[in-house]
Tab-separated table of C-alpha atoms in Angstrom:
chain	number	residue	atom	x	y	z
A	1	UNK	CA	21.115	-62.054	50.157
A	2	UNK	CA	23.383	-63.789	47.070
A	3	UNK	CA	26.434	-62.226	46.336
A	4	UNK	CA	26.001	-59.744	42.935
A	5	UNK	CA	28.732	-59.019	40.540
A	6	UNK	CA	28.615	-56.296	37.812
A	7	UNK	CA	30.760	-56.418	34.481
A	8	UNK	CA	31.038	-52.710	32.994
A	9	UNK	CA	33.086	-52.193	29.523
A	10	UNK	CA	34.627	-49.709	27.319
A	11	UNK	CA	34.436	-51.449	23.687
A	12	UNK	CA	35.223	-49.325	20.572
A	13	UNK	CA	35.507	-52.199	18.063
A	14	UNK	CA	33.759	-55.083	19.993
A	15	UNK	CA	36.246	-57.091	21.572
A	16	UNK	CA	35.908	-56.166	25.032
A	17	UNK	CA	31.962	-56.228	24.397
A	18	UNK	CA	32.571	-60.192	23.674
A	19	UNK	CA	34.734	-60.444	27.025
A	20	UNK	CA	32.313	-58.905	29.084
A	21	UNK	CA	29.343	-60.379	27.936
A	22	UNK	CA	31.304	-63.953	28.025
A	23	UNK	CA	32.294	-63.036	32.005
A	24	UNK	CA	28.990	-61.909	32.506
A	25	UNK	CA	27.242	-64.871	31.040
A	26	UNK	CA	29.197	-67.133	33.258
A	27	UNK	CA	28.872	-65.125	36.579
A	28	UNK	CA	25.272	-64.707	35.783
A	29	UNK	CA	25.013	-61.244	36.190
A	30	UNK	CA	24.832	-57.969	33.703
A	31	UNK	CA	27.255	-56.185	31.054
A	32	UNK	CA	26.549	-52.411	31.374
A	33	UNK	CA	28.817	-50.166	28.715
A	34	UNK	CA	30.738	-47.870	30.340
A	35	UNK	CA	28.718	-44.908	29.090
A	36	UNK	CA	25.414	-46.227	30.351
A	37	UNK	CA	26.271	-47.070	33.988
A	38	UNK	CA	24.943	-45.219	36.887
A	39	UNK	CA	27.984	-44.697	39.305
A	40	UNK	CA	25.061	-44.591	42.149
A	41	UNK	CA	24.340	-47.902	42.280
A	42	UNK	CA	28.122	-48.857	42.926
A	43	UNK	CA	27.790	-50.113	46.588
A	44	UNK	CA	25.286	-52.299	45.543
A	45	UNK	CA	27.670	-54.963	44.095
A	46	UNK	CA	30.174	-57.282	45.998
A	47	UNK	CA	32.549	-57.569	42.576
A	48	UNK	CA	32.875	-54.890	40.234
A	49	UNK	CA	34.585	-56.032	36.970
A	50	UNK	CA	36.404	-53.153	34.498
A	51	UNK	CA	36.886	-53.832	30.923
A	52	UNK	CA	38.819	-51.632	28.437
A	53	UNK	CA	41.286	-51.686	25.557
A	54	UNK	CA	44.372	-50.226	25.260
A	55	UNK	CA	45.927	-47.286	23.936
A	56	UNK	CA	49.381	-46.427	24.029
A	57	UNK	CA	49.172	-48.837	27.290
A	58	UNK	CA	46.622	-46.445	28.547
A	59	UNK	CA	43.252	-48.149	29.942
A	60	UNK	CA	40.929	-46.112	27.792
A	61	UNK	CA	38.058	-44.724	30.026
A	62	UNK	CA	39.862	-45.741	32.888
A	63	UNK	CA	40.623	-42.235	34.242
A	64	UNK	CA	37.187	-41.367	34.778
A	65	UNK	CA	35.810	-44.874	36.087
A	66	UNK	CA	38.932	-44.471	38.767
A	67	UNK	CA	36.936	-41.445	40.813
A	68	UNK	CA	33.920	-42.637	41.049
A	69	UNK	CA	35.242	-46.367	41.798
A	70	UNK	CA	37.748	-45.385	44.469
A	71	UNK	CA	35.798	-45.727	47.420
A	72	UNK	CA	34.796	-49.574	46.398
A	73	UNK	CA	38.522	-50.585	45.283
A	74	UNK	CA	38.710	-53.166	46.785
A	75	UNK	CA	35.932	-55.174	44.759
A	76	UNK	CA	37.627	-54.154	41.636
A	77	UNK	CA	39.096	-56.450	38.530
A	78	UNK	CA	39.960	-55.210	35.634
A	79	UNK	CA	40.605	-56.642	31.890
A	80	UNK	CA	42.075	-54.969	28.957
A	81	UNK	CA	42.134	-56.165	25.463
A	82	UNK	CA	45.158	-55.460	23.023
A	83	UNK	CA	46.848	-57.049	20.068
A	84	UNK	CA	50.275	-56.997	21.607
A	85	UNK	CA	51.716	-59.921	22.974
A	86	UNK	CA	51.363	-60.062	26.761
A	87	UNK	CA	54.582	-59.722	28.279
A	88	UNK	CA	56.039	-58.737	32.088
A	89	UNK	CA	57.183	-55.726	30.388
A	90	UNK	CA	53.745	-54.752	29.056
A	91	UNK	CA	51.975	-55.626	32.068
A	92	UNK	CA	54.564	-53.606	34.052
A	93	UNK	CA	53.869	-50.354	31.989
A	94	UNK	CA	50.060	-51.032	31.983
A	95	UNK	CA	50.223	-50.672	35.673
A	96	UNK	CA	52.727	-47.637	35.830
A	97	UNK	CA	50.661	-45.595	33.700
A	98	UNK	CA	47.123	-46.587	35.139
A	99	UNK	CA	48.161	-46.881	38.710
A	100	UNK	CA	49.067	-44.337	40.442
A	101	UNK	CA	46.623	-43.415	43.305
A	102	UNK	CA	44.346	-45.524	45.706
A	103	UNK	CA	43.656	-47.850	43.192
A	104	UNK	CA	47.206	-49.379	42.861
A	105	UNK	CA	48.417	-52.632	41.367
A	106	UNK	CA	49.173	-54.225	44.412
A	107	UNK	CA	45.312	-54.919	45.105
A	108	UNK	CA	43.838	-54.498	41.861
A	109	UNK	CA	43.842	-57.947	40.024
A	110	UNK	CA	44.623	-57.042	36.044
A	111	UNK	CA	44.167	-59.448	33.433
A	112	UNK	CA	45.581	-59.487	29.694
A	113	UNK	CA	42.478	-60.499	26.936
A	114	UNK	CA	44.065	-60.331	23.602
A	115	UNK	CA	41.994	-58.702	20.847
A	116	UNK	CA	41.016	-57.832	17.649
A	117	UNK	CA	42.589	-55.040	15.038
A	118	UNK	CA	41.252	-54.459	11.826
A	119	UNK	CA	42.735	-52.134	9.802
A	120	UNK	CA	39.817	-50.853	7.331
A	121	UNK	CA	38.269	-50.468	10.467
A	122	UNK	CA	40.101	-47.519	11.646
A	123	UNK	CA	40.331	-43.946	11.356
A	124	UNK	CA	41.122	-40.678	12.739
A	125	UNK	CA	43.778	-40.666	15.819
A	126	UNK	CA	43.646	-44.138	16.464
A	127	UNK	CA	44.488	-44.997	12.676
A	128	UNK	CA	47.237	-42.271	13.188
A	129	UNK	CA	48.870	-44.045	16.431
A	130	UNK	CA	48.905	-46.772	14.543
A	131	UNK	CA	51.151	-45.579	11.880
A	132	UNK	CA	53.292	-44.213	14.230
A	133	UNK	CA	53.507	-47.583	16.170
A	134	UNK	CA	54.601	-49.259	12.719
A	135	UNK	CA	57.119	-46.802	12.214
A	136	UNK	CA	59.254	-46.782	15.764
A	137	UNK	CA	58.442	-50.712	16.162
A	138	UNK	CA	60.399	-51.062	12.590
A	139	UNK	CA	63.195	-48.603	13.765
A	140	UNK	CA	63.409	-49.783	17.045
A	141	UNK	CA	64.127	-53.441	17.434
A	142	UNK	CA	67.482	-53.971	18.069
A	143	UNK	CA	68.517	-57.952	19.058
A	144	UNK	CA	66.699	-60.947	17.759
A	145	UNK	CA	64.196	-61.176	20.314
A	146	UNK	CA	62.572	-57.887	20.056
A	147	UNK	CA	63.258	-57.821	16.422
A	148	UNK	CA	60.792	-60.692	16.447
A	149	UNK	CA	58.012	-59.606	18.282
A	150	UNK	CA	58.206	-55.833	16.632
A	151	UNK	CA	57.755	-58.045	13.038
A	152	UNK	CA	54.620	-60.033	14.987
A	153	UNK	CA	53.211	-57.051	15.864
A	154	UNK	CA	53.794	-54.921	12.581
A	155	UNK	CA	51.842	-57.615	10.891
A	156	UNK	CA	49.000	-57.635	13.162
A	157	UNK	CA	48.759	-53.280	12.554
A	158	UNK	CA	49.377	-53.668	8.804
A	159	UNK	CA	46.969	-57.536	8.023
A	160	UNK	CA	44.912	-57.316	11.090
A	161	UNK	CA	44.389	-60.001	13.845
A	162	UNK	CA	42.019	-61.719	15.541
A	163	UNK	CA	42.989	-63.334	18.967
A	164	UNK	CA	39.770	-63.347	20.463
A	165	UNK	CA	38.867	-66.324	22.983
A	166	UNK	CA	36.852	-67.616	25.433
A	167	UNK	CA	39.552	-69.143	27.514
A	168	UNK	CA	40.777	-65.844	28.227
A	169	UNK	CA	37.993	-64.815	30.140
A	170	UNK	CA	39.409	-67.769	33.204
A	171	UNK	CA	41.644	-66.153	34.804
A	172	UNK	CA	38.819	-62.996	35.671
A	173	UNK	CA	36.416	-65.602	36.474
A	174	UNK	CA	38.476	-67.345	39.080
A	175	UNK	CA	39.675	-63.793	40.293
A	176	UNK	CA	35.735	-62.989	40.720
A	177	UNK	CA	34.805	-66.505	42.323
A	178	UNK	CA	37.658	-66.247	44.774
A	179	UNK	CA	36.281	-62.288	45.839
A	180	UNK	CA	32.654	-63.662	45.757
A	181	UNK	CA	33.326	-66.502	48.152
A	182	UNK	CA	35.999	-64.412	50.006
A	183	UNK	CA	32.991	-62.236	50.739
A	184	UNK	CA	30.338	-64.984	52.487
């Protein structure tokens, strides 16, 4: 029996949607949204790809997904899509924050998929956050380098950006190839 894979996201304003369904498309198996997969048929696939954005360097939907996945761990990969500029220090707080139980960043390959932010596009809490991620990224940068990358990233929140690409989607391939063949 071939070797199955399974690609389930959590897209509010369709990045991760187009990441998934890229990864899918090239592993030739199926994007289910995170709201329409049945937990059930977990143990029926050999790779198990998780897809999310970020809040506040949370993995939105991750919580929940983390119960019912903990038992198959060890097939997990997980993306997340943001419009910060991958950094060690990101990645290091992504993993403090999400990690924290059997699923732990030590065996759990994470990859970085910049997205998309559009600002008409936003409302409610998340348009809130926002605002309040403008203000302490303008107060807080204090040497030239994070001065910098707080302007970068105050322009993306107040014009929007779009950093949406295919080549991003590599690095979860090759993680998925190498568990897929790892498997035989």
């Amino acid at each position: 029996m071939g070797k199955k894979s399974i690609v389930i996201y959590n897209s509010k304003r369709g990045s991760t949607k187009q990441y998934a369904e890229w990864i899918a498309g090239e592993l030739k198996c199926t994007a289910v949204p995170l709201q329409n997969f049945d937990y059930g048929s977990l143990g029926q696939f050999d790779v198990v790809i998780f897809g999310s954005w970020l809040r506040g360097s949370g993995i939105v939907g991750f919580d929940k997904f983390r119960k019912q996945i903990a038992a198959h761990a060890d097939k997990l990969i997980i993306f997340v899509t943001g419009i910060s500029d991958y950094n060690p220090q990101n990645y290091q707080q992504i993993c403090e924050i999400n990690f924290t139980d059997e699923i732990n960043m030590q065996n759990t390959p994470l990859y970085f998929c910049p997205g998309r932010y559009v600002p008409s596009e936003v409302a409610g809490l998340d348009k809130f956050l926002m605002a309040i991620s403008k203000k302490v990224l303008i107060s807080g940068a204090t040497d030239k380098e994070s001065s910098s990358a707080a302007n970068t990233m105050v322009d993306a929140i107040v014009n929007g950006v779009d950093n949406v690409d295919k080549r991003y989607t590599e690095q979860v391939l090759r993680a998925a190839k190498k568990k897929l063949k790892d498997e035989l």
